[in-house]
């Protein structure tokens, strides 16, 4: 009898553990992604913060996905009843969830500083970096054709205009905002991560290069992609 009781106790514990694991799986946050700049920063942040999540290759063209994200783009976060698209919002959510000051939820003045650079990225930095990224990285990856050199020649002056702004800001600074690593670094950094491969005219902007190389020393940034 004692042996049978012990065996029953062990089986009960195993059953409870199995149920608990199943429950965790059912409620696990889901992050839908593709290999692109916006998902890259979200994945890097999730990995850096140790966010427990299921990483799912996004099926952008399915009705089920469009019902969650009508933009039919990635990344997409689903956490229970919370459904979020747009990488900056997702990154802020992950920081709040993990209690990380990479999004300064408790410091309004720092929020304003981070928001300024998130906005600057979307309005100024992303548009001038994207032609180089698309022509060299996206076209090569998806075999969209040859590089449009005329387009890139026309893209140099706008790039230089805003790279000059960022380079001057980063002089004497290790990070974009708040004197520490924030989601602004991941937002802006993802846009120029492949600057060498994309042949962006970055050589004269030594402070940007130093900052980008510094980000690459962060393990989650250097290797953000989930295992396939």
Short mmCIF file of C-alpha atoms in Angstrom, two decimals:
data_model
loop_
_atom_site.label_atom_id
_atom_site.label_comp_id
_atom_site.label_asym_id
_atom_site.label_seq_id
_atom_site.Cartn_x
_atom_site.Cartn_y
_atom_site.Cartn_z
CA UNK A 1 0.00 0.00 0.00
CA UNK A 2 2.67 2.59 0.86
CA UNK A 3 4.38 1.95 -2.48
CA UNK A 4 1.09 2.28 -4.39
CA UNK A 5 0.27 5.49 -2.54
CA UNK A 6 3.72 6.89 -3.38
CA UNK A 7 3.24 5.92 -7.03
CA UNK A 8 -0.17 7.60 -7.09
CA UNK A 9 1.31 10.78 -5.58
CA UNK A 10 4.02 10.84 -8.23
CA UNK A 11 1.48 10.36 -11.00
CA UNK A 12 -0.70 13.14 -9.58
CA UNK A 13 2.24 15.53 -9.47
CA UNK A 14 3.15 14.64 -13.04
CA UNK A 15 -0.45 15.23 -14.13
CA UNK A 16 -0.60 18.61 -12.39
CA UNK A 17 2.70 19.60 -13.98
CA UNK A 18 1.41 18.58 -17.40
CA UNK A 19 -1.78 20.63 -16.96
CA UNK A 20 0.24 23.60 -15.80
CA UNK A 21 2.50 23.39 -18.86
CA UNK A 22 -0.53 23.15 -21.14
CA UNK A 23 -2.07 26.19 -19.49
CA UNK A 24 1.13 28.18 -19.96
CA UNK A 25 1.23 27.19 -23.63
CA UNK A 26 -2.38 28.25 -24.16
CA UNK A 27 -1.79 31.67 -22.63
CA UNK A 28 1.69 32.28 -24.03
CA UNK A 29 2.16 35.58 -25.82
CA UNK A 30 2.44 35.20 -29.59
CA UNK A 31 4.66 37.36 -31.78
CA UNK A 32 4.20 37.04 -35.55
CA UNK A 33 7.24 38.00 -37.61
CA UNK A 34 9.00 37.99 -40.94
CA UNK A 35 12.66 38.72 -41.72
CA UNK A 36 12.43 42.49 -42.07
CA UNK A 37 13.48 45.60 -40.19
CA UNK A 38 10.39 46.20 -38.05
CA UNK A 39 10.08 42.62 -36.77
CA UNK A 40 13.84 42.53 -36.19
CA UNK A 41 13.70 45.23 -33.50
CA UNK A 42 10.76 43.58 -31.75
CA UNK A 43 12.39 40.15 -31.79
CA UNK A 44 15.69 41.57 -30.56
CA UNK A 45 13.93 43.33 -27.70
CA UNK A 46 11.91 40.25 -26.75
CA UNK A 47 15.10 38.19 -26.70
CA UNK A 48 17.03 40.87 -24.81
CA UNK A 49 14.35 41.13 -22.12
CA UNK A 50 13.76 37.39 -21.92
CA UNK A 51 10.10 37.68 -22.87
CA UNK A 52 8.32 34.30 -22.76
CA UNK A 53 6.59 34.14 -26.13
CA UNK A 54 5.81 31.93 -29.08
CA UNK A 55 7.39 33.24 -32.27
CA UNK A 56 5.31 32.52 -35.35
CA UNK A 57 6.24 33.05 -39.01
CA UNK A 58 3.55 35.49 -40.11
CA UNK A 59 1.07 34.38 -42.77
CA UNK A 60 0.40 37.89 -44.03
CA UNK A 61 -2.08 37.07 -46.78
CA UNK A 62 -4.47 34.87 -44.85
CA UNK A 63 -7.91 36.13 -43.74
CA UNK A 64 -7.12 35.04 -40.18
CA UNK A 65 -4.06 37.27 -40.07
CA UNK A 66 -5.84 40.21 -41.70
CA UNK A 67 -8.53 39.97 -39.03
CA UNK A 68 -5.83 40.64 -36.42
CA UNK A 69 -3.78 43.13 -38.43
CA UNK A 70 -5.68 44.83 -41.26
CA UNK A 71 -2.38 46.26 -42.55
CA UNK A 72 -1.30 42.69 -43.40
CA UNK A 73 2.21 43.43 -42.18
CA UNK A 74 4.50 42.24 -39.39
CA UNK A 75 5.20 42.32 -36.52
CA UNK A 76 2.00 41.46 -34.70
CA UNK A 77 1.63 40.73 -31.00
CA UNK A 78 -1.23 38.76 -29.46
CA UNK A 79 -1.25 38.51 -25.68
CA UNK A 80 -4.61 37.26 -24.46
CA UNK A 81 -7.09 40.00 -25.34
CA UNK A 82 -4.32 42.41 -26.34
CA UNK A 83 -3.68 42.62 -30.08
CA UNK A 84 -1.00 45.08 -31.17
CA UNK A 85 0.61 46.03 -34.44
CA UNK A 86 3.30 48.69 -35.08
CA UNK A 87 6.73 47.86 -33.74
CA UNK A 88 7.14 50.90 -31.45
CA UNK A 89 3.86 50.14 -29.67
CA UNK A 90 4.80 46.48 -29.34
CA UNK A 91 8.23 47.36 -27.93
CA UNK A 92 6.69 49.72 -25.37
CA UNK A 93 4.23 47.00 -24.37
CA UNK A 94 7.01 44.43 -23.93
CA UNK A 95 8.99 46.84 -21.75
CA UNK A 96 5.97 47.55 -19.55
CA UNK A 97 5.25 43.85 -19.30
CA UNK A 98 8.83 43.10 -18.25
CA UNK A 99 9.33 46.20 -16.10
CA UNK A 100 12.14 47.50 -18.33
CA UNK A 101 13.07 51.18 -18.51
CA UNK A 102 13.94 50.80 -22.19
CA UNK A 103 10.47 52.34 -22.40
CA UNK A 104 10.35 54.82 -19.47
CA UNK A 105 6.76 54.16 -18.45
CA UNK A 106 7.13 55.99 -15.12
CA UNK A 107 9.07 59.01 -16.41
CA UNK A 108 7.05 61.34 -18.68
CA UNK A 109 9.99 63.58 -19.57
CA UNK A 110 11.99 60.58 -20.76
CA UNK A 111 8.95 59.30 -22.67
CA UNK A 112 8.90 62.58 -24.59
CA UNK A 113 12.60 62.21 -25.41
CA UNK A 114 12.14 58.65 -26.68
CA UNK A 115 9.02 59.64 -28.62
CA UNK A 116 10.89 62.44 -30.36
CA UNK A 117 13.37 59.95 -31.80
CA UNK A 118 10.73 57.38 -32.65
CA UNK A 119 8.92 60.10 -34.61
CA UNK A 120 12.15 61.32 -36.20
CA UNK A 121 12.86 57.79 -37.35
CA UNK A 122 9.48 57.38 -39.01
CA UNK A 123 9.41 60.84 -40.61
CA UNK A 124 13.06 61.35 -41.59
CA UNK A 125 15.45 58.46 -40.99
CA UNK A 126 13.44 55.52 -42.33
CA UNK A 127 12.58 57.22 -45.66
CA UNK A 128 16.22 58.03 -46.49
CA UNK A 129 17.62 54.67 -45.35
CA UNK A 130 14.95 52.50 -46.96
CA UNK A 131 16.01 52.90 -50.63
CA UNK A 132 19.45 51.45 -49.87
CA UNK A 133 17.98 48.66 -47.75
CA UNK A 134 15.39 47.77 -50.38
CA UNK A 135 17.70 47.86 -53.38
CA UNK A 136 20.51 45.84 -51.80
CA UNK A 137 18.89 43.65 -49.13
CA UNK A 138 15.26 43.10 -50.10
CA UNK A 139 15.90 42.72 -53.82
CA UNK A 140 18.74 40.29 -53.18
CA UNK A 141 16.78 38.27 -50.63
CA UNK A 142 13.64 37.95 -52.73
CA UNK A 143 15.26 38.14 -56.18
CA UNK A 144 13.31 41.21 -57.23
CA UNK A 145 15.77 42.21 -59.91
CA UNK A 146 18.92 44.28 -60.19
CA UNK A 147 19.88 47.28 -58.07
CA UNK A 148 18.53 50.59 -59.37
CA UNK A 149 21.74 52.62 -59.26
CA UNK A 150 20.07 55.79 -60.52
CA UNK A 151 17.60 55.69 -57.66
CA UNK A 152 20.43 55.23 -55.15
CA UNK A 153 22.39 58.14 -56.61
CA UNK A 154 19.35 60.34 -56.09
CA UNK A 155 19.00 59.00 -52.55
CA UNK A 156 22.47 60.05 -51.37
CA UNK A 157 21.77 63.72 -50.67
CA UNK A 158 18.61 63.09 -48.56
CA UNK A 159 20.51 60.39 -46.68
CA UNK A 160 23.41 62.73 -45.96
CA UNK A 161 21.03 65.45 -44.76
CA UNK A 162 19.53 63.36 -41.99
CA UNK A 163 22.60 61.25 -41.23
CA UNK A 164 24.31 64.57 -40.45
CA UNK A 165 21.61 65.30 -37.86
CA UNK A 166 21.92 61.90 -36.19
CA UNK A 167 25.71 61.90 -36.29
CA UNK A 168 25.89 65.30 -34.58
CA UNK A 169 23.43 64.13 -31.93
CA UNK A 170 25.44 60.98 -31.21
CA UNK A 171 28.71 62.87 -30.77
CA UNK A 172 29.68 62.22 -27.15
CA UNK A 173 26.68 59.94 -26.63
CA UNK A 174 26.52 56.16 -26.42
CA UNK A 175 22.77 55.97 -27.04
CA UNK A 176 20.06 57.90 -28.85
CA UNK A 177 17.97 58.92 -25.81
CA UNK A 178 18.04 59.10 -22.02
CA UNK A 179 21.75 58.27 -21.78
CA UNK A 180 21.06 54.53 -21.89
CA UNK A 181 19.70 51.79 -24.13
CA UNK A 182 16.05 52.42 -25.04
CA UNK A 183 13.64 51.30 -27.72
CA UNK A 184 14.72 54.37 -29.70
CA UNK A 185 18.09 52.68 -30.28
CA UNK A 186 16.41 49.56 -31.57
CA UNK A 187 14.00 51.57 -33.75
CA UNK A 188 16.67 53.69 -35.44
CA UNK A 189 19.32 50.98 -35.38
CA UNK A 190 17.24 48.47 -37.30
CA UNK A 191 16.91 50.91 -40.18
CA UNK A 192 20.68 51.06 -40.71
CA UNK A 193 21.76 47.70 -39.34
CA UNK A 194 22.86 46.46 -42.79
CA UNK A 195 24.52 49.70 -43.83
CA UNK A 196 27.67 47.99 -45.07
CA UNK A 197 25.84 45.37 -47.14
CA UNK A 198 23.43 48.02 -48.43
CA UNK A 199 26.27 50.37 -49.39
CA UNK A 200 24.83 53.31 -47.45
CA UNK A 201 27.15 56.34 -47.67
CA UNK A 202 27.97 56.10 -43.97
CA UNK A 203 31.76 56.24 -43.83
CA UNK A 204 31.91 59.94 -42.96
CA UNK A 205 29.44 59.52 -40.10
CA UNK A 206 31.77 58.05 -37.53
CA UNK A 207 29.49 58.57 -34.53
CA UNK A 208 26.65 56.65 -36.18
CA UNK A 209 29.00 53.82 -37.13
CA UNK A 210 30.35 53.66 -33.56
CA UNK A 211 26.80 53.51 -32.19
CA UNK A 212 25.71 50.84 -34.68
CA UNK A 213 28.79 48.74 -33.94
CA UNK A 214 28.02 49.13 -30.23
CA UNK A 215 24.54 47.71 -30.74
CA UNK A 216 26.06 44.66 -32.40
CA UNK A 217 27.78 43.79 -29.11
CA UNK A 218 24.33 43.07 -27.62
CA UNK A 219 23.80 39.31 -28.16
CA UNK A 220 20.06 39.60 -28.81
CA UNK A 221 20.66 42.37 -31.34
CA UNK A 222 23.42 40.48 -33.11
CA UNK A 223 21.22 37.37 -33.39
CA UNK A 224 17.56 38.35 -33.11
CA UNK A 225 15.89 35.71 -35.25
CA UNK A 226 14.05 32.75 -33.70
CA UNK A 227 15.37 29.30 -34.47
CA UNK A 228 13.61 27.78 -37.49
#
